[in-house]
Amino acid sequence: MKALRGLMRDRRGLINRKVVIIGVIVIALVIALRLFLSFIHVPPILMYHSVDIFSEITKLSVSPELFAKQMDFFYRHKYNVVSLEEMVNLIKSRKGIPPKTVTITFDDGYTNNYDFAYPVLKKYGFPATFFIITTLVGKPAYMDWDQLKELEKNNITIGSHTIDHQWLPNLSDKDLRRELFDSKKVLEKHLNNEVKFVSYPVGAHDERVQKVVKEAGYEAACATNPGPDKRWDDIYALKRLRISRSSTNMVIFWIETSGYYTFIKEVRDEK
Ligand SMILES: [Zn+2]
């Protein structure tokens, strides 16, 4: 009887040890997974261009219906849509980006942004940043100063997308300074706020361009995706996610805006 009790105690001891070992392994795996996920996370800064009614699939446009559906997705699933300024501050703070935090940006300044995207953003109270090419303001298909002023009063940040939308690394020092300094000045002359952000035309930039951006007084700059060898926390070359007509499926949109898509894409593109 005594021997049997001893045997059962030993068995219980063995089981307890096994439970502890399995527990430790599970906790270690969870910690490793969390570390890996935080390592590969890139803050989702969405990049839109045209929001139009044309039906052909292009990489640079979404339909008004799709845009409304995507914003409704953020609203219903309680995403934290923050301004670019807030996102830059979060990145600079190095405290980590809270889950479901996203930022919305638009390049080029099309009138269809005012017609179709702005009313939806206003409806949900979502902030966004519109990057404007200053020589095109008021030209056919581009927003005019009155429209930009209205946006500015309604939670929209206006940023520079340069004067002429040129490939910045190819420009002479003089022309580069003109594109970056003068576009900021022109926007600030017509609008009420300081212009703190710039978006590189076609994402093109290099060290010299970044240096002039800093000299011009910009607080951060948006690129497209400069690639896996570039840091995600370089606030003068922020990686953005191109949202296009192919993002029609909300599951795909959810993955794209999860913060892990940039890593997935970079791994996929490297193959
Ligand atoms: Zn552009």
mmCIF file of C-alpha atoms and ligand atoms in Angstrom:
data_model
loop_
_atom_site.group_PDB
_atom_site.id
_atom_site.type_symbol
_atom_site.label_atom_id
_atom_site.label_comp_id
_atom_site.label_asym_id
_atom_site.label_seq_id
_atom_site.Cartn_x
_atom_site.Cartn_y
_atom_site.Cartn_z
ATOM 1 C CA MET A 1 0.000 0.000 0.000
ATOM 2 C CA LYS A 2 2.835 2.297 1.029
ATOM 3 C CA ALA A 3 4.715 1.421 -2.161
ATOM 4 C CA LEU A 4 1.629 2.151 -4.253
ATOM 5 C CA ARG A 5 1.211 5.590 -2.609
ATOM 6 C CA GLY A 6 4.887 6.313 -3.223
ATOM 7 C CA LEU A 7 4.524 5.293 -6.881
ATOM 8 C CA MET A 8 1.501 7.605 -7.300
ATOM 9 C CA ARG A 9 3.401 10.502 -5.654
ATOM 10 C CA ASP A 10 6.292 9.950 -8.063
ATOM 11 C CA ARG A 11 3.885 9.875 -10.999
ATOM 12 C CA ARG A 12 2.213 13.112 -9.835
ATOM 13 C CA GLY A 13 5.632 14.700 -9.449
ATOM 14 C CA LEU A 14 6.536 13.635 -12.985
ATOM 15 C CA ILE A 15 3.262 14.997 -14.383
ATOM 16 C CA ASN A 16 3.745 18.285 -12.501
ATOM 17 C CA ARG A 17 7.259 18.617 -13.897
ATOM 18 C CA LYS A 18 5.943 17.927 -17.399
ATOM 19 C CA VAL A 19 3.220 20.576 -16.961
ATOM 20 C CA VAL A 20 5.821 23.118 -15.799
ATOM 21 C CA ILE A 21 8.138 22.334 -18.740
ATOM 22 C CA ILE A 22 5.279 22.583 -21.272
ATOM 23 C CA GLY A 23 4.149 25.841 -19.613
ATOM 24 C CA VAL A 24 7.642 27.328 -19.853
ATOM 25 C CA ILE A 25 7.915 26.308 -23.537
ATOM 26 C CA VAL A 26 4.506 27.828 -24.349
ATOM 27 C CA ILE A 27 5.373 31.097 -22.559
ATOM 28 C CA ALA A 28 8.766 31.254 -24.337
ATOM 29 C CA LEU A 29 7.062 30.663 -27.713
ATOM 30 C CA VAL A 30 4.464 33.365 -27.022
ATOM 31 C CA ILE A 31 7.210 35.846 -26.030
ATOM 32 C CA ALA A 32 9.271 34.916 -29.123
ATOM 33 C CA LEU A 33 6.210 35.339 -31.374
ATOM 34 C CA ARG A 34 5.381 38.723 -29.837
ATOM 35 C CA LEU A 35 8.973 39.889 -30.268
ATOM 36 C CA PHE A 36 8.994 38.689 -33.893
ATOM 37 C CA LEU A 37 5.672 40.411 -34.647
ATOM 38 C CA SER A 38 6.850 43.686 -33.099
ATOM 39 C CA PHE A 39 10.122 43.360 -35.053
ATOM 40 C CA ILE A 40 8.385 42.988 -38.439
ATOM 41 C CA HIS A 41 5.622 45.549 -37.742
ATOM 42 C CA VAL A 42 5.683 48.650 -39.952
ATOM 43 C CA PRO A 43 3.165 51.394 -39.088
ATOM 44 C CA PRO A 44 0.418 51.298 -41.746
ATOM 45 C CA ILE A 45 0.487 54.632 -43.566
ATOM 46 C CA LEU A 46 -1.968 54.248 -46.439
ATOM 47 C CA MET A 47 -1.219 55.922 -49.757
ATOM 48 C CA TYR A 48 -4.111 56.793 -52.033
ATOM 49 C CA HIS A 49 -4.015 58.715 -55.298
ATOM 50 C CA SER A 50 -7.159 59.021 -57.402
ATOM 51 C CA VAL A 51 -10.628 58.191 -56.066
ATOM 52 C CA ASP A 52 -12.588 57.986 -59.295
ATOM 53 C CA ILE A 53 -15.416 56.326 -61.088
ATOM 54 C CA PHE A 54 -13.417 54.802 -63.941
ATOM 55 C CA SER A 55 -13.682 51.067 -63.939
ATOM 56 C CA GLU A 56 -10.291 49.965 -65.233
ATOM 57 C CA ILE A 57 -7.899 48.488 -62.721
ATOM 58 C CA THR A 58 -4.953 50.766 -62.091
ATOM 59 C CA LYS A 59 -2.483 50.710 -59.259
ATOM 60 C CA LEU A 60 -3.148 54.325 -58.475
ATOM 61 C CA SER A 61 -6.892 54.547 -58.082
ATOM 62 C CA VAL A 62 -9.809 53.258 -56.058
ATOM 63 C CA SER A 63 -13.505 53.722 -56.751
ATOM 64 C CA PRO A 64 -15.532 56.000 -54.457
ATOM 65 C CA GLU A 65 -17.570 52.954 -53.339
ATOM 66 C CA LEU A 66 -14.465 51.009 -52.411
ATOM 67 C CA PHE A 67 -12.986 53.953 -50.523
ATOM 68 C CA ALA A 68 -16.243 54.355 -48.560
ATOM 69 C CA LYS A 69 -16.253 50.606 -47.824
ATOM 70 C CA GLN A 70 -12.657 50.732 -46.551
ATOM 71 C CA MET A 71 -13.349 53.698 -44.254
ATOM 72 C CA ASP A 72 -16.500 51.988 -43.007
ATOM 73 C CA PHE A 73 -14.334 48.933 -42.229
ATOM 74 C CA PHE A 74 -12.037 51.118 -40.070
ATOM 75 C CA TYR A 75 -15.046 52.677 -38.343
ATOM 76 C CA ARG A 76 -16.902 49.434 -37.622
ATOM 77 C CA HIS A 77 -13.796 47.664 -36.372
ATOM 78 C CA LYS A 78 -12.789 50.625 -34.195
ATOM 79 C CA TYR A 79 -9.461 51.418 -35.826
ATOM 80 C CA ASN A 80 -7.455 54.272 -34.417
ATOM 81 C CA VAL A 81 -7.095 56.528 -37.466
ATOM 82 C CA VAL A 82 -4.449 59.084 -36.536
ATOM 83 C CA SER A 83 -3.029 62.096 -38.344
ATOM 84 C CA LEU A 84 0.393 61.838 -39.946
ATOM 85 C CA GLU A 85 1.709 64.146 -37.227
ATOM 86 C CA GLU A 86 0.472 61.792 -34.512
ATOM 87 C CA MET A 87 1.935 58.780 -36.317
ATOM 88 C CA VAL A 88 5.312 60.528 -36.663
ATOM 89 C CA ASN A 89 5.244 61.344 -32.940
ATOM 90 C CA LEU A 90 4.419 57.706 -32.133
ATOM 91 C CA ILE A 91 7.322 56.522 -34.302
ATOM 92 C CA LYS A 92 9.677 59.036 -32.698
ATOM 93 C CA SER A 93 8.581 58.079 -29.175
ATOM 94 C CA ARG A 94 9.775 54.472 -29.759
ATOM 95 C CA LYS A 95 7.066 53.217 -27.411
ATOM 96 C CA GLY A 96 5.519 50.989 -30.067
ATOM 97 C CA ILE A 97 2.512 51.580 -32.274
ATOM 98 C CA PRO A 98 -0.797 50.519 -30.655
ATOM 99 C CA PRO A 99 -2.686 47.837 -32.620
ATOM 100 C CA LYS A 100 -5.152 49.005 -35.292
ATOM 101 C CA THR A 101 -3.466 52.410 -35.604
ATOM 102 C CA VAL A 102 -3.452 53.651 -39.196
ATOM 103 C CA THR A 103 -2.749 56.883 -41.076
ATOM 104 C CA ILE A 104 -4.344 57.968 -44.357
ATOM 105 C CA THR A 105 -2.543 60.002 -47.047
ATOM 106 C CA PHE A 106 -3.312 61.090 -50.617
ATOM 107 C CA ASP A 107 -0.831 62.158 -53.299
ATOM 108 C CA ASP A 108 -1.262 64.556 -56.239
ATOM 109 C CA GLY A 109 -4.282 66.652 -55.132
ATOM 110 C CA TYR A 110 -7.035 65.457 -57.494
ATOM 111 C CA THR A 111 -10.456 67.103 -57.355
ATOM 112 C CA ASN A 112 -11.953 63.638 -57.021
ATOM 113 C CA ASN A 113 -10.306 63.451 -53.576
ATOM 114 C CA TYR A 114 -12.393 66.480 -52.595
ATOM 115 C CA ASP A 115 -15.543 65.107 -54.250
ATOM 116 C CA PHE A 116 -15.407 61.497 -53.089
ATOM 117 C CA ALA A 117 -12.891 60.960 -50.281
ATOM 118 C CA TYR A 118 -13.271 64.111 -48.202
ATOM 119 C CA PRO A 119 -17.041 63.660 -47.497
ATOM 120 C CA VAL A 120 -16.390 60.108 -46.264
ATOM 121 C CA LEU A 121 -13.453 61.172 -44.074
ATOM 122 C CA LYS A 122 -15.615 63.979 -42.671
ATOM 123 C CA LYS A 123 -18.497 61.607 -41.964
ATOM 124 C CA TYR A 124 -16.282 59.416 -39.770
ATOM 125 C CA GLY A 125 -14.144 62.245 -38.382
ATOM 126 C CA PHE A 126 -10.981 60.621 -39.762
ATOM 127 C CA PRO A 127 -7.926 62.840 -40.189
ATOM 128 C CA ALA A 128 -5.881 62.564 -43.388
ATOM 129 C CA THR A 129 -3.009 64.273 -45.187
ATOM 130 C CA PHE A 130 -3.248 65.502 -48.800
ATOM 131 C CA PHE A 131 0.040 66.094 -50.632
ATOM 132 C CA ILE A 132 -0.303 68.868 -53.198
ATOM 133 C CA ILE A 133 1.665 69.673 -56.376
ATOM 134 C CA THR A 134 1.618 73.451 -56.201
ATOM 135 C CA THR A 135 1.724 74.291 -59.939
ATOM 136 C CA LEU A 136 -1.325 72.110 -60.522
ATOM 137 C CA VAL A 137 -3.592 73.762 -57.927
ATOM 138 C CA GLY A 138 -6.745 74.940 -59.704
ATOM 139 C CA LYS A 139 -5.869 73.209 -63.006
ATOM 140 C CA PRO A 140 -8.474 70.885 -64.575
ATOM 141 C CA ALA A 141 -8.929 67.761 -62.395
ATOM 142 C CA TYR A 142 -6.944 69.285 -59.500
ATOM 143 C CA MET A 143 -8.232 70.947 -56.333
ATOM 144 C CA ASP A 144 -8.185 74.748 -56.094
ATOM 145 C CA TRP A 145 -7.124 76.937 -53.165
ATOM 146 C CA ASP A 146 -10.673 77.347 -51.814
ATOM 147 C CA GLN A 147 -11.108 73.592 -51.685
ATOM 148 C CA LEU A 148 -7.741 73.172 -49.945
ATOM 149 C CA LYS A 149 -8.676 75.861 -47.425
ATOM 150 C CA GLU A 150 -11.921 74.050 -46.688
ATOM 151 C CA LEU A 151 -10.091 70.755 -46.195
ATOM 152 C CA GLU A 152 -7.656 72.392 -43.820
ATOM 153 C CA LYS A 153 -10.519 73.593 -41.632
ATOM 154 C CA ASN A 154 -11.897 70.069 -41.456
ATOM 155 C CA ASN A 155 -9.226 67.832 -39.992
ATOM 156 C CA ILE A 156 -7.153 67.523 -43.175
ATOM 157 C CA THR A 157 -3.439 68.314 -43.191
ATOM 158 C CA ILE A 158 -1.995 69.773 -46.372
ATOM 159 C CA GLY A 159 1.524 68.688 -47.286
ATOM 160 C CA SER A 160 3.855 69.403 -50.175
ATOM 161 C CA HIS A 161 4.222 67.076 -53.161
ATOM 162 C CA THR A 162 6.697 69.616 -54.607
ATOM 163 C CA ILE A 163 6.178 72.225 -57.308
ATOM 164 C CA ASP A 164 6.441 70.190 -60.510
ATOM 165 C CA HIS A 165 6.394 66.522 -59.447
ATOM 166 C CA GLN A 166 9.906 65.877 -60.713
ATOM 167 C CA TRP A 167 12.290 62.996 -60.002
ATOM 168 C CA LEU A 168 14.118 64.776 -57.163
ATOM 169 C CA PRO A 169 17.451 62.852 -57.131
ATOM 170 C CA ASN A 170 18.109 63.983 -60.731
ATOM 171 C CA LEU A 171 17.731 67.701 -60.051
ATOM 172 C CA SER A 172 20.498 70.247 -59.632
ATOM 173 C CA ASP A 173 20.933 71.660 -56.114
ATOM 174 C CA LYS A 174 19.205 74.862 -57.192
ATOM 175 C CA ASP A 175 16.166 73.101 -58.674
ATOM 176 C CA LEU A 176 15.941 70.682 -55.775
ATOM 177 C CA ARG A 177 15.854 73.555 -53.290
ATOM 178 C CA ARG A 178 13.193 75.275 -55.397
ATOM 179 C CA GLU A 179 10.975 72.159 -55.415
ATOM 180 C CA LEU A 180 11.231 71.700 -51.653
ATOM 181 C CA PHE A 181 11.576 75.211 -50.229
ATOM 182 C CA ASP A 182 9.272 77.062 -52.633
ATOM 183 C CA SER A 183 6.425 74.531 -52.597
ATOM 184 C CA LYS A 184 6.338 74.862 -48.796
ATOM 185 C CA LYS A 185 6.345 78.668 -49.057
ATOM 186 C CA VAL A 186 3.582 78.753 -51.695
ATOM 187 C CA LEU A 187 1.335 76.447 -49.662
ATOM 188 C CA GLU A 188 1.931 78.424 -46.474
ATOM 189 C CA LYS A 189 1.198 81.703 -48.277
ATOM 190 C CA HIS A 190 -2.217 80.480 -49.441
ATOM 191 C CA LEU A 191 -3.187 78.371 -46.433
ATOM 192 C CA ASN A 192 -3.304 78.986 -42.708
ATOM 193 C CA ASN A 193 -0.996 76.353 -41.296
ATOM 194 C CA GLU A 194 2.680 75.526 -41.321
ATOM 195 C CA VAL A 195 3.493 72.843 -43.898
ATOM 196 C CA LYS A 196 5.327 70.167 -41.950
ATOM 197 C CA PHE A 197 5.298 67.220 -44.339
ATOM 198 C CA VAL A 198 6.392 66.410 -47.861
ATOM 199 C CA SER A 199 5.819 63.383 -50.061
ATOM 200 C CA TYR A 200 8.497 62.504 -52.632
ATOM 201 C CA PRO A 201 7.149 62.326 -56.212
ATOM 202 C CA VAL A 202 7.087 58.623 -57.148
ATOM 203 C CA GLY A 203 8.794 58.033 -53.790
ATOM 204 C CA ALA A 204 12.183 59.000 -55.272
ATOM 205 C CA HIS A 205 14.737 60.292 -52.798
ATOM 206 C CA ASP A 206 18.343 59.908 -51.709
ATOM 207 C CA GLU A 207 20.575 61.308 -48.967
ATOM 208 C CA ARG A 208 20.986 64.682 -50.665
ATOM 209 C CA VAL A 209 17.219 65.047 -51.114
ATOM 210 C CA GLN A 210 16.640 64.145 -47.462
ATOM 211 C CA LYS A 211 19.210 66.712 -46.356
ATOM 212 C CA VAL A 212 17.446 69.516 -48.268
ATOM 213 C CA VAL A 213 14.069 68.353 -46.897
ATOM 214 C CA LYS A 214 15.450 68.829 -43.375
ATOM 215 C CA GLU A 215 16.977 72.205 -44.272
ATOM 216 C CA ALA A 216 13.631 73.377 -45.657
ATOM 217 C CA GLY A 217 12.126 72.714 -42.222
ATOM 218 C CA TYR A 218 9.933 69.693 -42.910
ATOM 219 C CA GLU A 219 9.347 67.473 -39.885
ATOM 220 C CA ALA A 220 8.919 64.249 -41.861
ATOM 221 C CA ALA A 221 8.724 62.926 -45.417
ATOM 222 C CA CYS A 222 6.736 60.139 -47.028
ATOM 223 C CA ALA A 223 8.219 57.722 -49.542
ATOM 224 C CA THR A 224 6.460 54.741 -51.141
ATOM 225 C CA ASN A 225 8.320 51.626 -50.084
ATOM 226 C CA PRO A 226 12.086 52.126 -50.346
ATOM 227 C CA GLY A 227 12.684 48.390 -49.758
ATOM 228 C CA PRO A 228 13.692 45.935 -47.042
ATOM 229 C CA ASP A 229 17.161 47.406 -46.569
ATOM 230 C CA LYS A 230 15.637 50.728 -45.525
ATOM 231 C CA ARG A 231 14.520 51.336 -41.953
ATOM 232 C CA TRP A 232 10.798 51.766 -41.275
ATOM 233 C CA ASP A 233 11.451 54.359 -38.551
ATOM 234 C CA ASP A 234 13.291 56.841 -40.782
ATOM 235 C CA ILE A 235 10.825 59.719 -40.514
ATOM 236 C CA TYR A 236 12.369 61.293 -43.642
ATOM 237 C CA ALA A 237 11.496 58.235 -45.756
ATOM 238 C CA LEU A 238 8.326 56.806 -44.258
ATOM 239 C CA LYS A 239 7.169 53.610 -45.905
ATOM 240 C CA ARG A 240 3.628 53.711 -47.223
ATOM 241 C CA LEU A 241 1.146 51.105 -48.446
ATOM 242 C CA ARG A 242 -0.301 51.618 -51.885
ATOM 243 C CA ILE A 243 -4.052 51.028 -51.773
ATOM 244 C CA SER A 244 -5.532 50.263 -55.171
ATOM 245 C CA ARG A 245 -8.533 48.741 -56.854
ATOM 246 C CA SER A 246 -7.133 45.293 -56.180
ATOM 247 C CA SER A 247 -7.768 45.832 -52.459
ATOM 248 C CA THR A 248 -11.483 45.130 -52.967
ATOM 249 C CA ASN A 249 -11.684 42.187 -50.625
ATOM 250 C CA MET A 250 -11.944 43.336 -47.003
ATOM 251 C CA VAL A 251 -9.882 40.369 -45.800
ATOM 252 C CA ILE A 252 -7.057 41.511 -48.108
ATOM 253 C CA PHE A 253 -7.556 45.090 -46.944
ATOM 254 C CA TRP A 254 -7.390 43.899 -43.314
ATOM 255 C CA ILE A 255 -4.092 42.090 -44.021
ATOM 256 C CA GLU A 256 -2.726 45.085 -45.957
ATOM 257 C CA THR A 257 -3.451 47.472 -43.101
ATOM 258 C CA SER A 258 -2.361 45.116 -40.309
ATOM 259 C CA GLY A 259 1.162 46.494 -40.101
ATOM 260 C CA TYR A 260 2.624 43.163 -41.304
ATOM 261 C CA TYR A 261 1.957 43.495 -45.008
ATOM 262 C CA THR A 262 5.097 45.531 -45.758
ATOM 263 C CA PHE A 263 7.211 42.672 -44.338
ATOM 264 C CA ILE A 264 5.213 40.052 -46.273
ATOM 265 C CA LYS A 265 5.570 42.076 -49.481
ATOM 266 C CA GLU A 266 9.299 42.662 -49.002
ATOM 267 C CA VAL A 267 9.917 38.945 -48.412
ATOM 268 C CA ARG A 268 7.740 38.040 -51.415
ATOM 269 C CA ASP A 269 9.418 40.602 -53.710
ATOM 270 C CA GLU A 270 12.907 39.408 -52.724
ATOM 271 C CA LYS A 271 12.167 35.914 -54.058
HETATM 272 ZN ZN ZN B 1 2.647 61.894 -57.138
#
